[in-house]
XYZ file of C-alpha atoms in Angstrom:
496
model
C 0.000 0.000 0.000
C 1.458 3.736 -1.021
C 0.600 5.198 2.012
C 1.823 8.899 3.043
C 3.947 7.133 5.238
C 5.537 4.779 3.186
C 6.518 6.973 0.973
C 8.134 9.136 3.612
C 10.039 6.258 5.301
C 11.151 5.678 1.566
C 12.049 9.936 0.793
C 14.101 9.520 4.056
C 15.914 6.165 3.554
C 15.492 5.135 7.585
C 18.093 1.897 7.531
C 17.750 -0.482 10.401
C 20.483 0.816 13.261
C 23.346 -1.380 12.901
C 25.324 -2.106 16.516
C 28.124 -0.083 17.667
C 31.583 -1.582 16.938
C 33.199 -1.005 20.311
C 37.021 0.154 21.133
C 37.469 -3.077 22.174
C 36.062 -4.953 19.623
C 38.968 -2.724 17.281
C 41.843 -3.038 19.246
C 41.269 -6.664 20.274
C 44.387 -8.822 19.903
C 46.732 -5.770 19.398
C 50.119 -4.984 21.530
C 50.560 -2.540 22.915
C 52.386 0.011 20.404
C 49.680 -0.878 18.088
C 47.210 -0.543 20.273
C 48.671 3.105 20.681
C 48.989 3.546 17.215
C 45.257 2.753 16.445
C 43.966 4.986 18.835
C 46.577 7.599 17.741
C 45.481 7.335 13.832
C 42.055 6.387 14.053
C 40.212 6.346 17.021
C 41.058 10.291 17.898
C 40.671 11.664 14.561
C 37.078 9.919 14.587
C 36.391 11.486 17.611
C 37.443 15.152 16.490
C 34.597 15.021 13.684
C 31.871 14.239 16.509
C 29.751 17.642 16.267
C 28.089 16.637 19.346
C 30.663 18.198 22.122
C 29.237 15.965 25.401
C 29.691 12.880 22.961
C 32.965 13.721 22.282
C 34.159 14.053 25.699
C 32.561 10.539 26.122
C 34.374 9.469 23.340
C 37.332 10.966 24.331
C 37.615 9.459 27.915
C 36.553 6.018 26.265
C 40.358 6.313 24.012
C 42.040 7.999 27.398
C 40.935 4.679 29.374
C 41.446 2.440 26.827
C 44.943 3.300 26.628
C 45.231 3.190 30.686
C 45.284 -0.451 30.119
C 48.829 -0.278 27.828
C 50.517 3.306 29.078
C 51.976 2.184 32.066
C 53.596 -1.228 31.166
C 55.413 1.127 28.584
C 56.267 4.026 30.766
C 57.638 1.493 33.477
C 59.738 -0.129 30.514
C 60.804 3.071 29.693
C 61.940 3.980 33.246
C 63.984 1.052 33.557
C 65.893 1.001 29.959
C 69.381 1.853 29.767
C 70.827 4.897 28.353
C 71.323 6.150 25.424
C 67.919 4.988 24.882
C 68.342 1.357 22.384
C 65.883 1.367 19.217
C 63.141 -0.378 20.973
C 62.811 1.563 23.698
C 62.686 4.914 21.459
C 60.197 3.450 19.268
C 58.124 3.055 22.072
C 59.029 6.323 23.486
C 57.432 7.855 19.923
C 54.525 6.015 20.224
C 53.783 7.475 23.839
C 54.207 10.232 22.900
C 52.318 10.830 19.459
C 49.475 9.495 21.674
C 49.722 11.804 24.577
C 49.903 14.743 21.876
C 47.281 13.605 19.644
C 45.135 13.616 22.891
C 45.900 16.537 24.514
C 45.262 18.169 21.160
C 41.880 16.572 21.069
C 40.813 17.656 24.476
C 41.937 21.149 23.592
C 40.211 21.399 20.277
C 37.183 20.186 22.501
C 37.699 23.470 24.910
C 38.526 25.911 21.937
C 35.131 24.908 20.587
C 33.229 25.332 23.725
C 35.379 29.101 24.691
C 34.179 30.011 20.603
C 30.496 29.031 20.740
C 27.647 31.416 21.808
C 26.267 29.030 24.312
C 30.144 28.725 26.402
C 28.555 30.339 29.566
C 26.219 27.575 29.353
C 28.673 24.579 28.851
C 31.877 26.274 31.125
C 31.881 22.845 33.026
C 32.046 20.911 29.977
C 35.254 22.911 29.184
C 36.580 22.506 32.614
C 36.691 19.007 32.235
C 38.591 19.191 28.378
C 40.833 21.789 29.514
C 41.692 19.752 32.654
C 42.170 16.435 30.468
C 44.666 18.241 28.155
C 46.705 19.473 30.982
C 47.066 16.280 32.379
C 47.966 14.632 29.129
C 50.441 17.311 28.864
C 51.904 16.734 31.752
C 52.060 13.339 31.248
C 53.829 13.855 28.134
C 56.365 16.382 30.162
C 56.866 13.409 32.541
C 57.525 10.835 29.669
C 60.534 13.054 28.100
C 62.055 13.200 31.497
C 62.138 9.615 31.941
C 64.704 9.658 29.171
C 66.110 12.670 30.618
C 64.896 14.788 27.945
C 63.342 18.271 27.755
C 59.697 18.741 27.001
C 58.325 19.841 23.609
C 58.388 23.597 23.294
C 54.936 23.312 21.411
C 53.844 21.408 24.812
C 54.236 24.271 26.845
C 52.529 26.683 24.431
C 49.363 24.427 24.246
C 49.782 24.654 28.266
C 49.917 28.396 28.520
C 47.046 28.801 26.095
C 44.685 26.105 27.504
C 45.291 28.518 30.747
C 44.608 31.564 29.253
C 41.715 30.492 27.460
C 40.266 29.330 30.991
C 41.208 32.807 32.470
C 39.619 34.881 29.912
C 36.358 32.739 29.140
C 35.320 31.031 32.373
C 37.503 33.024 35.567
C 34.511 31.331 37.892
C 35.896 27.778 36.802
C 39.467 28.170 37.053
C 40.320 26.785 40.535
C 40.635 22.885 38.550
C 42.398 24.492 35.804
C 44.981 26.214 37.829
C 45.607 23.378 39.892
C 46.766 21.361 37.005
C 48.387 24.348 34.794
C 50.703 24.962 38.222
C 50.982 21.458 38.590
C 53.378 21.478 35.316
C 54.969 24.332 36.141
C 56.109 23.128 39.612
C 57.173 19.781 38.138
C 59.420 21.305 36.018
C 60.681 23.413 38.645
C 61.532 20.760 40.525
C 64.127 20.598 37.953
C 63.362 16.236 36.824
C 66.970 16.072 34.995
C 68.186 16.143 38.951
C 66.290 13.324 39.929
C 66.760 9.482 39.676
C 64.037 8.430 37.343
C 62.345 6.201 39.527
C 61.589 9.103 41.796
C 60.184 11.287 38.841
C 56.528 9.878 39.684
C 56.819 10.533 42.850
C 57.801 14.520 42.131
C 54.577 14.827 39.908
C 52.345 13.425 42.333
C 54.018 16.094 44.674
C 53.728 18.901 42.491
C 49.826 17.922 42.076
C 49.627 18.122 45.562
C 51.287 20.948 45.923
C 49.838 23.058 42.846
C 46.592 24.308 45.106
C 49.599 26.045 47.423
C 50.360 28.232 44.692
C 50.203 31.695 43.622
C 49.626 32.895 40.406
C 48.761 35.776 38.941
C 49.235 38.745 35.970
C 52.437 40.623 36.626
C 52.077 43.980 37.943
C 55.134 46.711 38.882
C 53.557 45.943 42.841
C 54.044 42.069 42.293
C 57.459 42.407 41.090
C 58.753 44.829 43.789
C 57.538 41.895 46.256
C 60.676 39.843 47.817
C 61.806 37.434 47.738
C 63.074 36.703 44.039
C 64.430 33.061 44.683
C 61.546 30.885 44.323
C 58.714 33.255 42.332
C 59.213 32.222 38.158
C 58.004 34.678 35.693
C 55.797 32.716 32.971
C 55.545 34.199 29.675
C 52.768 32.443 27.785
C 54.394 33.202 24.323
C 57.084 31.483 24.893
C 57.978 27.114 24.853
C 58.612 27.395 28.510
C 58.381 26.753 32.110
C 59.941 30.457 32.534
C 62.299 31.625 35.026
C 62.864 32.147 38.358
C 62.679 35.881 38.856
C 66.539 36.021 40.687
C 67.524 33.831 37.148
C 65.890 36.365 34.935
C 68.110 36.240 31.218
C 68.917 39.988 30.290
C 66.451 42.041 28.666
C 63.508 39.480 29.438
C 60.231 41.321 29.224
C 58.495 41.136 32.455
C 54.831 42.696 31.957
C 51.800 40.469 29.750
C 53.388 37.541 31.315
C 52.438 35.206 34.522
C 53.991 35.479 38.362
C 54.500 32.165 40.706
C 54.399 32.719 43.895
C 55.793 29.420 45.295
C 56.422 30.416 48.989
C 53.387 28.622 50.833
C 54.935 24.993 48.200
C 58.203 26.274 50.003
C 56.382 26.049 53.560
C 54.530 22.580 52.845
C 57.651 20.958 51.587
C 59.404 21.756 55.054
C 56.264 20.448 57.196
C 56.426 17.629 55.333
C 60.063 17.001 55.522
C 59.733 18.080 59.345
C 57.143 15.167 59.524
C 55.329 16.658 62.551
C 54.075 14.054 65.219
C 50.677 12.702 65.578
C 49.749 14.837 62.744
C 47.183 12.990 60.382
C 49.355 11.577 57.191
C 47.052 12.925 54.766
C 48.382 16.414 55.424
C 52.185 15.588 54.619
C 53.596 14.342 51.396
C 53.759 10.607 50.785
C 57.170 11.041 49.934
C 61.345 9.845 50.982
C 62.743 12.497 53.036
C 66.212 12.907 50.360
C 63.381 13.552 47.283
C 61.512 15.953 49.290
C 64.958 17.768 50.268
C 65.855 17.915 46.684
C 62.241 19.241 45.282
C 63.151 21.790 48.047
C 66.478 22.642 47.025
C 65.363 22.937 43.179
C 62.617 25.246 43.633
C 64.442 27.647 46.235
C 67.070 28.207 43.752
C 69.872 26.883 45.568
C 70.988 24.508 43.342
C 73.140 26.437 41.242
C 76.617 25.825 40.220
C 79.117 26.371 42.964
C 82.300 26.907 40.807
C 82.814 27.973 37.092
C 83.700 25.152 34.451
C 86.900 25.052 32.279
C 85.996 23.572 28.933
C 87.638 20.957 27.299
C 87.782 17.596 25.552
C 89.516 14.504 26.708
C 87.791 10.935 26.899
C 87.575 8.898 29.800
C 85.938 5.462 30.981
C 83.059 5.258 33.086
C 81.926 2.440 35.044
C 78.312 2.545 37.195
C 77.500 0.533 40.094
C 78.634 -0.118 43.893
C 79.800 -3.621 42.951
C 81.586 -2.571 39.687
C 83.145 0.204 41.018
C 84.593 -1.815 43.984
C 85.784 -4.233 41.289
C 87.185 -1.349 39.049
C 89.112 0.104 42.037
C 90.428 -3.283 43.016
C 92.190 -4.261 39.924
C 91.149 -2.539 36.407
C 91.985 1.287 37.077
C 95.426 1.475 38.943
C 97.708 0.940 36.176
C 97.515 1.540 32.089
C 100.445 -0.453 30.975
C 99.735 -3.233 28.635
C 101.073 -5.818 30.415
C 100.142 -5.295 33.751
C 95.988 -4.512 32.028
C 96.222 -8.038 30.418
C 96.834 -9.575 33.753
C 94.069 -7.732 35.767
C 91.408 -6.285 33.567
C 88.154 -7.651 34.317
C 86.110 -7.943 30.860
C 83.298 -8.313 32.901
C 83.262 -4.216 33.335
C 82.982 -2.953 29.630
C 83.631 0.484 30.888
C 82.195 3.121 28.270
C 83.773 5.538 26.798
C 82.758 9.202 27.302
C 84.391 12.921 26.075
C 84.603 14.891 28.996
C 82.929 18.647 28.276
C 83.829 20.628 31.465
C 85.202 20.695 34.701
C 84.859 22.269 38.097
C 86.974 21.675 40.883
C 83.955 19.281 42.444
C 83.011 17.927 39.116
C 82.590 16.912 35.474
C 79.979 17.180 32.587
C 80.605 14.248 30.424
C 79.267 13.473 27.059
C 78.600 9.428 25.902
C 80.783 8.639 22.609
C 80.319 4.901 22.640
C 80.296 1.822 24.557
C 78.082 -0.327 27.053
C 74.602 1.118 27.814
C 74.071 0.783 31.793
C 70.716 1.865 33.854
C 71.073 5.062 35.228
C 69.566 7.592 37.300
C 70.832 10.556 39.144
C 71.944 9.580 42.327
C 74.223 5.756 40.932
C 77.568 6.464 41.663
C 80.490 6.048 38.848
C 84.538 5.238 38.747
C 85.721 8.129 35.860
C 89.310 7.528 34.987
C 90.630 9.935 32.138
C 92.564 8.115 29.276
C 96.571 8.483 29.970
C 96.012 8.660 33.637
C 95.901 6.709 36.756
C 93.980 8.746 38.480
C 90.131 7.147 39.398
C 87.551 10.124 40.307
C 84.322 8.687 42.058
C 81.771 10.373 41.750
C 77.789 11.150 42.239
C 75.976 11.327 39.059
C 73.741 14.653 40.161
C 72.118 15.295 36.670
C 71.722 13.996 33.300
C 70.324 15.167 30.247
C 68.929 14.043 26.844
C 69.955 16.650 24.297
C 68.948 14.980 20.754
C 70.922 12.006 20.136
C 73.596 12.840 22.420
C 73.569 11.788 26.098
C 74.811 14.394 28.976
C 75.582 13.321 32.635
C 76.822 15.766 35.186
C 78.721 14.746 38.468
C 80.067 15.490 41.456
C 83.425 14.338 42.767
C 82.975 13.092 46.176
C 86.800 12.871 47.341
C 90.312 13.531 46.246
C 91.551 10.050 47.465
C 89.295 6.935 47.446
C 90.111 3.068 48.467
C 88.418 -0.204 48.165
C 87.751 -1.471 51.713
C 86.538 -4.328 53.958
C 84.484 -2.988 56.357
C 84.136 -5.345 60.042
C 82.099 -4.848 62.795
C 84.004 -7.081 65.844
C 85.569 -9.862 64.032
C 82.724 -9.832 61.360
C 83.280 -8.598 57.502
C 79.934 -6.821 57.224
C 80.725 -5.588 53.521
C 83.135 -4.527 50.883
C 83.134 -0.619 50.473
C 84.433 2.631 48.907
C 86.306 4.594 52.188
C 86.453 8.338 50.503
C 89.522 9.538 52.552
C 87.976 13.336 52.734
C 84.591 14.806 51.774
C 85.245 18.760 51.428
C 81.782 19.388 50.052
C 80.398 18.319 53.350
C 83.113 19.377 56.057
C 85.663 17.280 55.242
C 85.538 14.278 57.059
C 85.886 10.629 56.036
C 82.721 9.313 54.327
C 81.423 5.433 53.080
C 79.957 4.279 50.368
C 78.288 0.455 50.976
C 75.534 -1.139 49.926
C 72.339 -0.101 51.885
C 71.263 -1.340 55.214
C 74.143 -2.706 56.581
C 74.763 -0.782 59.290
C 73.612 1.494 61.900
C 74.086 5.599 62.699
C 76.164 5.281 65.975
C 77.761 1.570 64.717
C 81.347 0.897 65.678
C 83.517 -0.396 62.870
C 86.949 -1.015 61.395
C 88.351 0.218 57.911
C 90.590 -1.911 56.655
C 93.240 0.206 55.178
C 96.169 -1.234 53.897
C 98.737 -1.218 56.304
C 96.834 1.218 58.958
C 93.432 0.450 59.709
C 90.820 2.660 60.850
C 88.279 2.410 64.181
C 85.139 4.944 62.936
C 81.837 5.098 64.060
C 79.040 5.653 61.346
C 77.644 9.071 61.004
C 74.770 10.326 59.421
C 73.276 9.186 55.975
C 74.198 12.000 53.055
C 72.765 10.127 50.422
C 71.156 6.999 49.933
C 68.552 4.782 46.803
C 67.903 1.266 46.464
C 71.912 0.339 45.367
C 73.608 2.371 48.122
C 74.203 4.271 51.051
C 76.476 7.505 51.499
C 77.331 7.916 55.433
C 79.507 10.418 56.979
C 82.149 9.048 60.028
C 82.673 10.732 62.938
C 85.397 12.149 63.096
C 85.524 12.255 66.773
C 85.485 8.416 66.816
C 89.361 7.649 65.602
C-alpha cells in the first residue's frame, strides 16, 4: 500500500540501526604500540569530527581509558631502559608520545570549541573538564621526556599556557581545577626532573599535584614584582615554549609585563612540614614522599641549586663504570695501572667500561658526554669510577644530573673525594661488607665518608676500615645520600 507514510520512510531512507563496533572490539588482539597507534590514527581523529561536544568528551575518555590499560607497562619499561635509549625503547618512546599529543590536542580542540560558541557560559563545566584532560595529558607527556632525561616539547608548553589563558579569559569562575593542574606542570618542572633518579620522577609529579593548590599565580604587575623574595617566584611568559624563570635567574632584557607570576612560597612552607614530619599529625596532610626527594624538590625550587664553581671547557675521553659492585671491582684491579702488560693480567672484561668525552670541569666535578660503549641503567643519584685516558687517576663520583639533548647523552657529576680506596668494612671480628672509604669529603666538612651497599649498618655503629697497612676504628655518622643500590654515610670524626 502507497501510504503517506511509506513513501516518507522511503524519501528519508530510515536503515535499520546497525550495533556499535566497540574500542574493544577494534583493538582486540593488538600490543601494545599498536594498540597506541590505532587509537593515535584512528580512534582520535574519529572522535574530532563528533559535532556533538558531550559525545565527544565521552568518546574521548573512552580512548584515554582504553589506553590506561597499555601506558603504564610502557612508561615502566621506559623507566627502567638503559641509556642512550636502544631502538626499541625509542620506538616506544614515539609512540607514547604521538598518543599523549594527539590527545591533549583533542581535548583542547574540545575546549577551543566550547570558549568560541555562543552558548560557552552555558557549557563552562564541559570545558573545565577538556581543559583539565589536556593538561594532564600534557603533563604526562612532560613526565615521559624526562624519563629519558629529555626536555619537554616547546609546542607542549605553548598548548599549556594557552589552555590557561583560554580558561582565564572565558570562564575566571571555573578556574580553581584548571589552575591546579596548569601549576601542577609548572612546579614539576621546577623541581628541575633532569636532577632526579628516574624512579623518583613519579613521585615529584604526584608532589607537584599536591602541591599546585599552594600556589600563587597571577598577571604581573610593577607591585608584584617589587615583592621579595626573588628566589623561588618564576616569571611565565605564555608566548614562549617554557616553564619560565625564576625571577633572581631572569636572562637579560627578558620582558616582564603580559606575562604570569608564581608565587611558590606557601609549596616552600609545605615541603618543610612535610620534611619536618610533625608528630601525631594525620598523614594525609604531609607528602607521601622519601625524606632525600623531598629535600631535593626543596632545594630545586628555592634556587639553591646552582653551580658552585665555574667550568673550564675541554675535551679529553675517559671510561666510566656505574655501580657499587663494579666500582669496587674497578678500584680493586682494572683502574690502577695503564700499561699493557700489567691490564692483560688484571682487567676484568666483565666491566665494559664506556667511553665518554669529557665537556667541562669544576673543581667538584665533570659534565661528560657518551661517545660509545656499554649502555648501563642510570639515574641521578648511581655512583660512577671516571678515569681519564693516559692517567691513573680514578675520580668517584655522584651522578647529580643527566640530560637528553637529541641524540647525544649528557651526565653531570660530582666528585665526592680527592683520594678513594676499596675497603673491607668489620664490625668485631665480622666482615659486614666490601666498600668505597672516601679519605675526605670537602663538600660536606671534610671528614671521612662510606659508600656500601644499603642497610648494613647502623648511625652510631662501631667499625673497622681496613686500610692497607693502617686500619681505621670509625663510628658511622649520618646518611648523606642513599637509593635502592647504596648508602652515602659520613664518620665521625671524633670516633678515631
Amino acid at each position: 500500500m502507497n501510504s503517506p507514510l511509506r513513501r516518507l520512510r522511503d524519501l528519508l531512507s530510515f536503515k535499520p540501526d546497525e550495533p556499535a563496533v566497540s574500542l574493544h572490539d577494534i583493538l582486540t588482539g593488538l600490543g601494545p604500540l599498536a594498540t597506541l597507534e590505532r587509537l593515535t590514527g584512528e580512534a582520535l581523529p574519529e572522535a574530532g569530527r563528533e559535532t556533538n561536544l558531550h559525545m565527544r568528551l565521552k568518546r574521548l575518555e573512552e580512548i584515554r581509558q582504553t589506553a590506561e590499560q597499555v601506558l603504564p607497562e610502557l612508561e615502566i619499561a621506559l623507566t627502567r631502559s638503559v641509556l642512550p635509549l636502544p631502538l626499541d625503547a625509542t620506538t616506544s618512546a614515539l609512540h607514547i608520545d604521538n598518543f599523549l599529543k594527539a590527545l591533549a590536542q583533542g581535548y583542547h580542540a574540545l575546549a577551543r570549541q566550547i570558549a568560541r560558541s555562543s552558548r560557552a557560559q552555558a557549557q563552562g563545566n564541559l570545558f573545565q573538564r577538556a581543559a583539565e584532560r589536556a593538561l594532564e595529558a600534557i603533563g604526562r607527556r612532560h613526565l615521559l621526556a624526562y624519563r629519558a632525561y629529555a626536555q619537554p616539547s616547546p609546542s607542549s608548553w605553548l598548548l599549556a599556557h594557552k589552555l590557561y589563558g583560554s580558561a582565564a579569559a572565558h570562564f575566571p569562575e571555573n578556574l580553581d581545577g584548571i589552575r591546579n593542574a596548569y601549576c601542577s606542570i609548572l612546579l614539576f618542572a621546577w623541581f628541575e626532573p633532569a636532577r632526579l633518579h628516574r624512579s623518583d620522577l613519579d613521585t615529584a609529579l604526584d608532589c607537584a599535584r599536591r602541591l599546585a593548590p599552594q600556589a600563587r599565580l597571577a598577571q604581573t604587575t610593577a607591585d608584584n614584582l617589587s615583592e621579595a623574595p626573588a628566589e623561588h617566584r618564576f616569571l611565565v611568559n605564555p608566548e614562549n615554549g617554557s616553564a619560565g624563570h625564576a625571577l633572581g635567574r631572569l636572562p637579560a632584557g627578558t620582558p616582564v609585563f603580559g606575562s604570569y607570576l608564581v608565587d611558590g612560597s606557601a609549596v616552600l612552607d609545605a615541603l618543610d612540614h612535610s620534611i619536618a614530619g610533625h608528630a601525631g599529625e594525620p598523614a594525609g596532610n604531609r607528602l607521601d614522599a622519601p625524606p632525600a626527594v623531598l629535600q631535593a624538590l626543596r632545594v630545586a625550587l628555592a634556587g639553591r641549586s646552582a653551580r658552585r664553581f665555574s667550568r673550564t671547557r675541554f675535551r679529553p675521553r675517559a671510561d666510566l663504570v656505574v655501580g657499587l659492585d663494579r666500582v669496587i671491582a674497578f678500584l680493586d684491579g682494572l683502574a690502577y695501572t695503564r700499561r699493557s702488560l700489567d691490564a692483560a693480567h688484571q682487567r676484568d672484561d666483565t666491566l665494559a667500561p664506556s667511553e665518554w668525552s669529557l665537556i667541562d670541569e669544576s673543581p667538584d666535578g665533570f659534565l661528560l658526554r657518551f661517545i660509545k660503549g656499554e649502555k648501563w641503567q642510570v639515574g641521578v643519584g648511581d655512583i660512577v669510577a671516571l678515569q681519564p685516558r693516559e692517567s691513573s687517576k680514578v675520580h668517584v663520583c655522584l651522578v647529580r644530573r643527566i640530560a637528553t639533548i637529541g641524540s647525544r647523552l649528557e651526565i653531570g657529576l660530582q666528585m665526592l673525594s680527592p683520594q678513594v680506596s676499596a675497603v673491607d668494612v668489620t664490625t668485631g671480628e665480622k666482615t659486614v661488607c666490601r666498600a668505597i672509604f672516601l679519605h675526605r669529603l670537602p663538600a660536606y666538612g671534610k671528614f671521612p665518608g662510606l659508600i656500601l651497599p644499603p642497610g648494613r649498618l647502623p648511625a652510631g655503629q662501631a667499625v673497622r676500615i681496613g686500610l692497607p697497612g693502617r686500619p681505621l676504628e670509625k663510628r658511622i655518622g649520618k646518611c648523606i645520600d642513599a637509593n635502592d643500590g647504596l648508602e652515602f654515610v659520613a664518620l665521625d670524626p671524633k670516633s678515631d
